[in-house]
Coordinates of C-alpha atoms and ligand atoms in Angstrom, one line a residue:
M10 CA 146.4 81.8 132.0
M11 CA 142.8 82.1 133.2
I12 CA 142.5 78.3 133.9
E13 CA 145.6 78.2 135.8
Q14 CA 144.5 81.0 138.0
I15 CA 141.2 79.3 138.5
R16 CA 143.0 76.0 139.4
A17 CA 145.3 77.9 141.9
Q18 CA 142.4 79.8 143.6
V19 CA 140.4 76.8 144.0
R20 CA 143.2 74.6 145.5
Q21 CA 143.9 77.4 147.8
A22 CA 140.3 77.8 149.0
Y23 CA 139.8 74.3 149.8
R24 CA 143.2 73.3 151.2
S25 CA 142.1 73.0 154.8
A26 CA 139.9 69.9 153.7
I27 CA 143.1 67.9 152.8
G28 CA 143.8 65.2 155.4
R29 CA 140.3 65.0 156.8
H30 CA 138.0 62.3 156.8
R31 CA 135.4 62.3 154.1
R32 CA 132.4 62.5 156.5
S33 CA 134.0 65.5 158.5
L34 CA 134.0 68.0 155.8
A35 CA 132.2 71.4 155.6
T36 CA 128.8 70.9 153.8
P37 CA 127.6 70.6 151.2
A38 CA 130.6 69.1 149.7
L39 CA 131.1 67.2 146.6
I40 CA 133.2 64.0 147.1
L41 CA 135.1 61.9 144.5
D42 CA 136.2 58.4 145.5
L43 CA 139.2 58.1 143.4
D44 CA 139.6 54.4 144.1
V45 CA 136.2 53.7 142.6
A46 CA 136.6 56.1 139.8
R47 CA 139.9 54.5 138.9
R48 CA 138.2 51.1 139.0
N49 CA 135.3 52.3 136.7
I50 CA 138.0 54.0 134.2
Q51 CA 139.9 50.5 134.0
T52 CA 136.6 48.5 133.6
M53 CA 135.3 50.6 130.7
A54 CA 138.8 50.7 129.0
A55 CA 139.1 46.8 129.3
R56 CA 135.5 46.2 128.0
L57 CA 136.0 48.4 124.9
A58 CA 139.5 47.0 124.3
V59 CA 137.7 43.5 124.0
L60 CA 135.2 45.1 121.5
K61 CA 138.1 46.6 119.6
T62 CA 136.3 50.1 119.6
S63 CA 138.2 53.2 120.9
L64 CA 136.9 55.3 123.8
R65 CA 136.4 59.0 123.7
P66 CA 134.9 59.9 127.1
H67 CA 132.4 62.7 127.4
T68 CA 133.9 65.1 129.9
K69 CA 130.8 67.3 130.3
V70 CA 130.0 64.8 132.8
Q71 CA 132.9 65.6 135.1
K72 CA 134.5 68.8 133.8
S73 CA 137.8 67.7 135.1
P74 CA 141.1 67.7 133.2
E75 CA 142.5 65.4 136.1
L76 CA 140.1 63.0 135.5
A77 CA 140.4 63.2 131.6
R78 CA 144.0 62.5 132.0
L79 CA 143.4 59.4 133.9
Q80 CA 140.9 58.2 131.2
V81 CA 143.5 59.0 128.5
E82 CA 146.3 57.2 130.3
A83 CA 144.0 54.2 130.5
G84 CA 143.9 54.3 126.7
A85 CA 141.2 56.7 125.7
V86 CA 141.9 58.3 122.1
G87 CA 140.8 61.8 123.4
V88 CA 137.6 63.4 124.9
C89 CA 134.4 64.7 124.0
T90 CA 132.9 68.2 125.2
A91 CA 129.4 69.5 125.1
T92 CA 130.8 73.2 124.8
V93 CA 133.6 75.2 123.3
W94 CA 134.7 76.4 126.7
E95 CA 135.0 72.8 128.0
A96 CA 137.0 72.0 124.9
I97 CA 139.5 74.9 125.4
V98 CA 140.0 74.0 129.0
M99 CA 140.8 70.3 127.9
R100 CA 143.2 71.4 125.2
R101 CA 144.9 74.0 127.6
S102 CA 145.2 71.3 130.3
G103 CA 147.2 69.0 127.9
I104 CA 144.6 66.8 126.3
E105 CA 145.7 66.4 122.8
D106 CA 142.6 65.2 121.0
V107 CA 139.2 67.0 121.8
L108 CA 135.8 66.9 120.0
V109 CA 133.2 69.3 120.6
A110 CA 130.5 66.9 120.3
N111 CA 127.9 69.6 119.8
M112 CA 126.9 72.3 117.5
A113 CA 128.4 75.7 118.5
G114 CA 127.1 79.2 117.4
G115 CA 127.7 82.9 117.8
R116 CA 130.3 85.2 116.5
E117 CA 132.3 85.4 119.5
K118 CA 132.3 81.7 120.4
L119 CA 133.3 80.6 116.9
R120 CA 136.0 83.2 117.0
A121 CA 137.4 81.8 120.3
L122 CA 137.1 78.2 119.0
A123 CA 138.9 79.3 115.6
R124 CA 141.8 80.9 117.5
E125 CA 142.1 77.8 119.8
A126 CA 142.3 75.7 116.6
R127 CA 145.5 77.2 115.6
K128 CA 147.3 74.7 117.9
G129 CA 145.4 71.7 116.4
G130 CA 144.0 68.9 118.4
L131 CA 140.3 70.0 118.0
M132 CA 137.3 68.7 116.2
I133 CA 133.5 69.8 116.0
T134 CA 130.3 68.4 114.9
L135 CA 128.1 70.3 112.3
D136 CA 124.7 69.6 111.0
D137 CA 123.8 72.9 109.0
P138 CA 125.5 74.5 105.9
R139 CA 125.0 78.0 107.5
N140 CA 126.9 77.0 110.6
A141 CA 129.6 75.5 108.4
T142 CA 129.9 78.8 106.4
D143 CA 130.1 80.8 109.7
L144 CA 132.7 78.5 111.2
S145 CA 134.7 78.5 108.0
A146 CA 134.8 82.2 107.9
A147 CA 136.0 82.5 111.7
L148 CA 138.8 80.0 110.8
R149 CA 140.0 81.9 107.8
E150 CA 140.1 85.0 109.9
A151 CA 142.1 83.3 112.6
G152 CA 144.3 81.5 110.2
S153 CA 143.5 78.0 111.5
T154 CA 142.0 74.7 110.2
L155 CA 139.5 72.5 111.9
D156 CA 138.5 68.8 111.6
V157 CA 134.8 68.4 111.5
L158 CA 132.2 65.5 111.9
I159 CA 128.8 65.7 110.3
D160 CA 126.2 65.0 113.1
V161 CA 123.5 62.7 112.2
D162 CA 120.1 62.3 113.8
I163 CA 119.5 58.7 114.4
G164 CA 116.3 58.8 116.2
M165 CA 116.7 61.4 119.1
G166 CA 115.4 64.4 117.2
R167 CA 117.9 66.8 118.5
G168 CA 120.9 67.9 116.5
G169 CA 121.9 66.2 113.4
V170 CA 120.9 66.0 109.7
R171 CA 117.8 64.3 109.1
S172 CA 118.6 62.3 106.0
S173 CA 121.6 60.9 104.0
G174 CA 120.7 63.3 101.2
S175 CA 121.2 66.3 103.7
A176 CA 124.4 64.6 104.9
V177 CA 125.9 64.5 101.4
A178 CA 124.6 68.0 100.6
L179 CA 126.4 69.1 103.8
A180 CA 129.6 67.3 102.9
R181 CA 129.6 68.8 99.4
H182 CA 129.1 72.3 101.0
I183 CA 131.9 71.7 103.5
A184 CA 134.2 70.5 100.6
T185 CA 133.7 74.0 99.0
L186 CA 134.7 75.9 102.2
P187 CA 138.3 76.7 103.1
N188 CA 139.8 75.7 106.4
L189 CA 137.3 72.9 107.2
R190 CA 138.3 69.1 106.8
L191 CA 135.7 66.5 106.9
R192 CA 136.7 63.4 108.9
G193 CA 133.5 61.4 109.4
V194 CA 130.3 61.3 111.4
Q195 CA 128.6 61.5 114.7
G196 CA 125.3 59.8 115.6
Y197 CA 124.3 59.9 119.4
E198 CA 121.4 57.4 120.2
G199 CA 120.5 59.4 123.3
H200 CA 116.9 58.4 123.0
C201 CA 118.0 54.8 123.8
M202 CA 119.9 55.6 127.1
L203 CA 116.6 56.0 128.9
E204 CA 115.3 52.6 128.2
P205 CA 115.3 50.5 131.2
D206 CA 114.4 47.3 129.4
R207 CA 117.6 45.8 128.1
A208 CA 116.1 44.1 125.1
V209 CA 114.0 47.0 124.1
R210 CA 117.4 49.3 124.4
V211 CA 119.3 46.8 122.2
A212 CA 116.7 46.8 119.5
K213 CA 116.3 50.6 119.7
A214 CA 120.1 51.0 119.5
G215 CA 120.3 48.5 116.6
A216 CA 117.9 50.5 114.6
A217 CA 119.5 53.8 115.4
L218 CA 122.9 52.3 114.3
D219 CA 121.3 50.9 111.0
G220 CA 120.5 54.5 110.2
L221 CA 123.9 55.9 111.0
V222 CA 125.8 53.1 108.9
S223 CA 123.5 53.8 106.0
V224 CA 124.3 57.6 106.0
V225 CA 128.0 56.5 106.1
G226 CA 127.4 54.4 103.2
E227 CA 125.8 57.2 101.3
L228 CA 128.6 59.5 102.1
E229 CA 131.3 57.1 101.2
R230 CA 129.6 56.3 97.7
A231 CA 129.5 60.1 97.2
G232 CA 133.3 60.3 97.7
F233 CA 133.6 61.4 101.5
P234 CA 135.6 58.7 103.4
C235 CA 134.4 58.5 107.1
G236 CA 137.4 57.6 109.1
V237 CA 135.7 58.6 112.3
V238 CA 132.3 57.1 113.3
S239 CA 131.4 58.4 116.8
S240 CA 128.7 57.2 118.8
G241 CA 127.3 55.8 122.0
G242 CA 127.1 56.7 125.7
T243 CA 127.1 54.7 129.0
G244 CA 123.7 53.2 128.6
T245 CA 124.7 51.7 125.1
Y246 CA 128.4 51.3 125.4
D247 CA 128.5 47.6 124.8
I248 CA 125.8 47.6 122.3
T249 CA 127.0 50.4 120.0
G250 CA 130.7 49.4 120.8
A251 CA 130.2 46.1 119.4
H252 CA 129.2 47.4 115.9
P253 CA 132.0 46.9 113.4
R254 CA 131.5 50.3 111.7
V255 CA 131.6 52.3 115.0
T256 CA 135.1 53.4 115.5
E257 CA 134.8 55.2 118.9
I258 CA 132.3 55.5 122.0
Q259 CA 131.5 58.8 123.7
A260 CA 130.5 57.2 127.2
G261 CA 131.1 59.6 130.0
S262 CA 128.8 58.9 133.0
Y263 CA 130.4 55.5 133.6
V264 CA 133.1 57.4 135.5
F265 CA 130.8 58.2 138.3
M266 CA 127.8 56.1 137.8
D267 CA 125.1 58.2 139.2
K268 CA 121.9 57.0 140.4
F269 CA 120.3 57.2 137.0
H270 CA 123.1 55.3 135.1
G271 CA 123.6 52.9 137.9
N272 CA 120.2 51.6 137.7
L273 CA 120.6 51.0 133.9
V274 CA 124.2 49.5 133.5
P275 CA 125.7 47.0 135.8
G276 CA 129.6 46.6 136.6
F277 CA 130.3 50.1 137.6
S278 CA 130.2 51.5 140.9
Q279 CA 129.3 54.9 142.5
A280 CA 132.3 57.3 142.6
L281 CA 130.4 60.6 143.3
T282 CA 128.6 61.6 146.2
V283 CA 127.6 64.9 147.9
L284 CA 128.1 65.1 151.7
G285 CA 125.2 66.9 153.6
T286 CA 124.5 67.7 157.3
V287 CA 121.2 67.0 159.0
V288 CA 119.8 70.6 159.9
I289 CA 116.3 69.6 160.7
E290 CA 114.8 66.6 162.5
H291 CA 111.3 66.2 163.4
G292 CA 110.1 62.7 164.1
R293 CA 110.6 60.7 160.9
T294 CA 111.3 63.7 158.7
I295 CA 114.9 64.8 158.3
V296 CA 116.3 67.5 156.3
L297 CA 119.9 67.8 155.0
D298 CA 121.5 71.0 153.8
C299 CA 122.0 69.7 150.3
G300 CA 118.9 70.7 148.2
R301 CA 118.8 71.1 144.5
K302 CA 121.4 73.9 144.5
S303 CA 123.7 71.2 145.8
I304 CA 122.8 68.0 143.9
G305 CA 121.4 67.1 140.5
I306 CA 117.9 65.5 140.7
D307 CA 117.2 65.0 137.0
F308 CA 115.5 61.7 136.1
V309 CA 115.9 60.0 139.4
A310 CA 115.9 61.1 143.0
P311 CA 119.2 61.0 144.9
T312 CA 119.4 58.4 147.8
M313 CA 121.5 58.2 150.9
V314 CA 124.4 55.9 150.7
D315 CA 123.9 54.2 154.2
Y316 CA 120.1 54.4 154.2
P317 CA 119.0 53.4 150.6
S318 CA 115.4 52.4 151.8
C319 CA 114.7 56.0 153.0
Q320 CA 112.7 57.9 150.4
A321 CA 113.4 61.4 149.4
R322 CA 110.2 63.3 149.6
Y323 CA 111.4 66.3 147.8
F324 CA 114.6 68.7 147.0
A325 CA 114.0 72.3 147.5
E326 CA 116.8 74.8 146.9
E327 CA 118.7 74.3 150.0
H328 CA 116.8 71.4 151.7
A329 CA 116.9 67.6 151.0
L330 CA 113.9 66.2 152.8
F331 CA 113.8 62.4 153.6
D332 CA 111.1 60.3 155.3
V333 CA 113.1 58.0 157.2
D334 CA 112.4 54.5 158.6
D335 CA 113.8 52.7 161.6
S336 CA 117.1 51.8 159.7
C337 CA 118.2 55.4 159.8
K338 CA 120.3 56.4 162.7
L339 CA 120.9 60.0 161.8
A340 CA 120.4 62.7 164.3
L341 CA 120.6 66.5 164.1
G342 CA 124.1 67.5 163.2
D343 CA 125.1 64.3 161.6
T344 CA 126.5 64.1 158.1
A345 CA 125.4 61.8 155.4
E346 CA 126.4 61.0 151.8
L347 CA 124.0 61.2 149.0
V348 CA 124.3 59.8 145.4
P349 CA 123.3 62.2 142.9
G350 CA 120.2 61.5 140.7
Y351 CA 122.4 62.9 137.7
A352 CA 126.1 63.7 137.9
P353 CA 126.5 66.4 135.0
T354 CA 124.1 68.6 136.8
T355 CA 125.7 68.1 140.2
V356 CA 129.4 69.0 139.4
N357 CA 128.3 72.1 137.6
L358 CA 127.2 73.3 141.0
Y359 CA 130.7 73.2 142.6
D360 CA 134.1 74.7 142.4
A361 CA 135.9 71.5 143.4
Y362 CA 136.0 67.7 144.1
H363 CA 137.1 66.6 147.5
V364 CA 139.4 63.7 146.0
V365 CA 139.2 60.9 148.6
E366 CA 141.4 57.9 148.8
K367 CA 140.6 55.2 151.6
D368 CA 138.0 57.8 153.1
V369 CA 140.5 60.6 153.4
V370 CA 140.8 63.7 151.4
V371 CA 144.0 63.7 149.4
D372 CA 143.6 66.4 146.8
I373 CA 141.3 69.2 145.6
W374 CA 140.5 69.0 141.9
P375 CA 138.8 72.1 140.3
I376 CA 135.8 71.9 138.1
I377 CA 136.6 74.0 135.1
P378 CA 134.5 75.6 133.7
R379 CA 132.1 75.6 136.6
G380 CA 128.7 76.5 134.9
P381 CA 128.0 77.3 131.2
G382 CA 130.1 80.7 131.0
H383 CA 133.4 81.3 129.2
I384 CA 135.2 82.2 132.4
G385 CA 137.4 84.7 130.7
L386 CA 138.4 82.6 127.8
L387 CA 136.7 84.9 125.4
D388 CA 139.4 87.5 125.9
D389 CA 142.2 85.1 126.5
Ligands
PLP405 C1 126.5 63.7 122.2 C2 126.7 62.9 123.2 N1 127.6 61.8 123.5 C3 127.8 61.3 124.6 C4 127.2 61.3 125.6 C5 127.5 60.6 126.8 O1 126.4 59.9 127.4 P1 126.6 59.4 128.9 O2 126.9 60.5 129.9 O3 125.4 58.6 129.2 O4 127.8 58.5 129.0 C6 126.1 62.4 125.7 C7 125.3 62.8 126.8 O5 124.4 63.5 126.9 C8 126.0 63.1 124.5 O6 124.9 64.3 124.4

């Protein structure tokens, strides 16, 4: 119920944008170029089809059931999410196979997950026997069953069991618990994504995958078959996707190709921009109204689409300050589109995408859940 209300409210609030040119919107505005996004989706689907590996796109990047649907229509087996709330939104929006590619804790959140699991189509990762026990209790209370993957740390040092011994011990523990069904493993080689040197990235991802495959071997020898081996991201999709033991790739950023990933992976184009207005102009300094409360600046600075040679000096809350050169034709009151440094921390700031085809807004797609909160799903 809550999700449909949000969807209707957002569509209503932004309806006046429909039919307008992408450069004439009230700013800051988040723009999704649907033609480009569709091409990115088709490209990734085609490349993984050649590698004979499934795609389970990470939707924390876009938080949009509409985009997830396009990805599934292009052949994705399902989607990943980073949070339970994102997963519930995806399930209730009709995505049939959803993996929370992360650990979830806290009584209320586990309760919400367990209740949602009554309808099936959900899976989550575990890396700790205590978490497994808590989840099993929540599932028992809700009368539901949940598929789980053991998360394996393959070099990133974030989540994941630290050894094959711990993986087997966790698998044995899961086997003693009611309402949990072990399906395989997840290993995310996030520490390789940031590696700019392709040869080093290949070597690092190869080492990470060796670690993952060795844990899979130990689990299978101990009697726990791993039908699912879920791994990879945009920076490694073609390396990890080529490994015969990996069954699915979790890439997500390819759909937008923000500045950060665009520098690392060729063959995809930028589909996400933020439109700003020049609100201050003094000599060679211009300031747009899309500061860090409007655009994700993690890892690399955003750039202007039309003036890529102009450097951003800094992003304050509501100010994007650029030192411009002679190429820049912007004057006070003009609008400009910026490519976000990092897309996942950009979309989270907005209610909706202005969906553009041939430079004109054709639809409004809500971003749900906007922010990290439960948006009412706790009581739903
Ligand atoms: C577990 C997991 N899988 C996959 C991804 C997707 O990576 P990308 O956005 O680079 O495609 C992430 C990103 O943080 C992640 O945390």
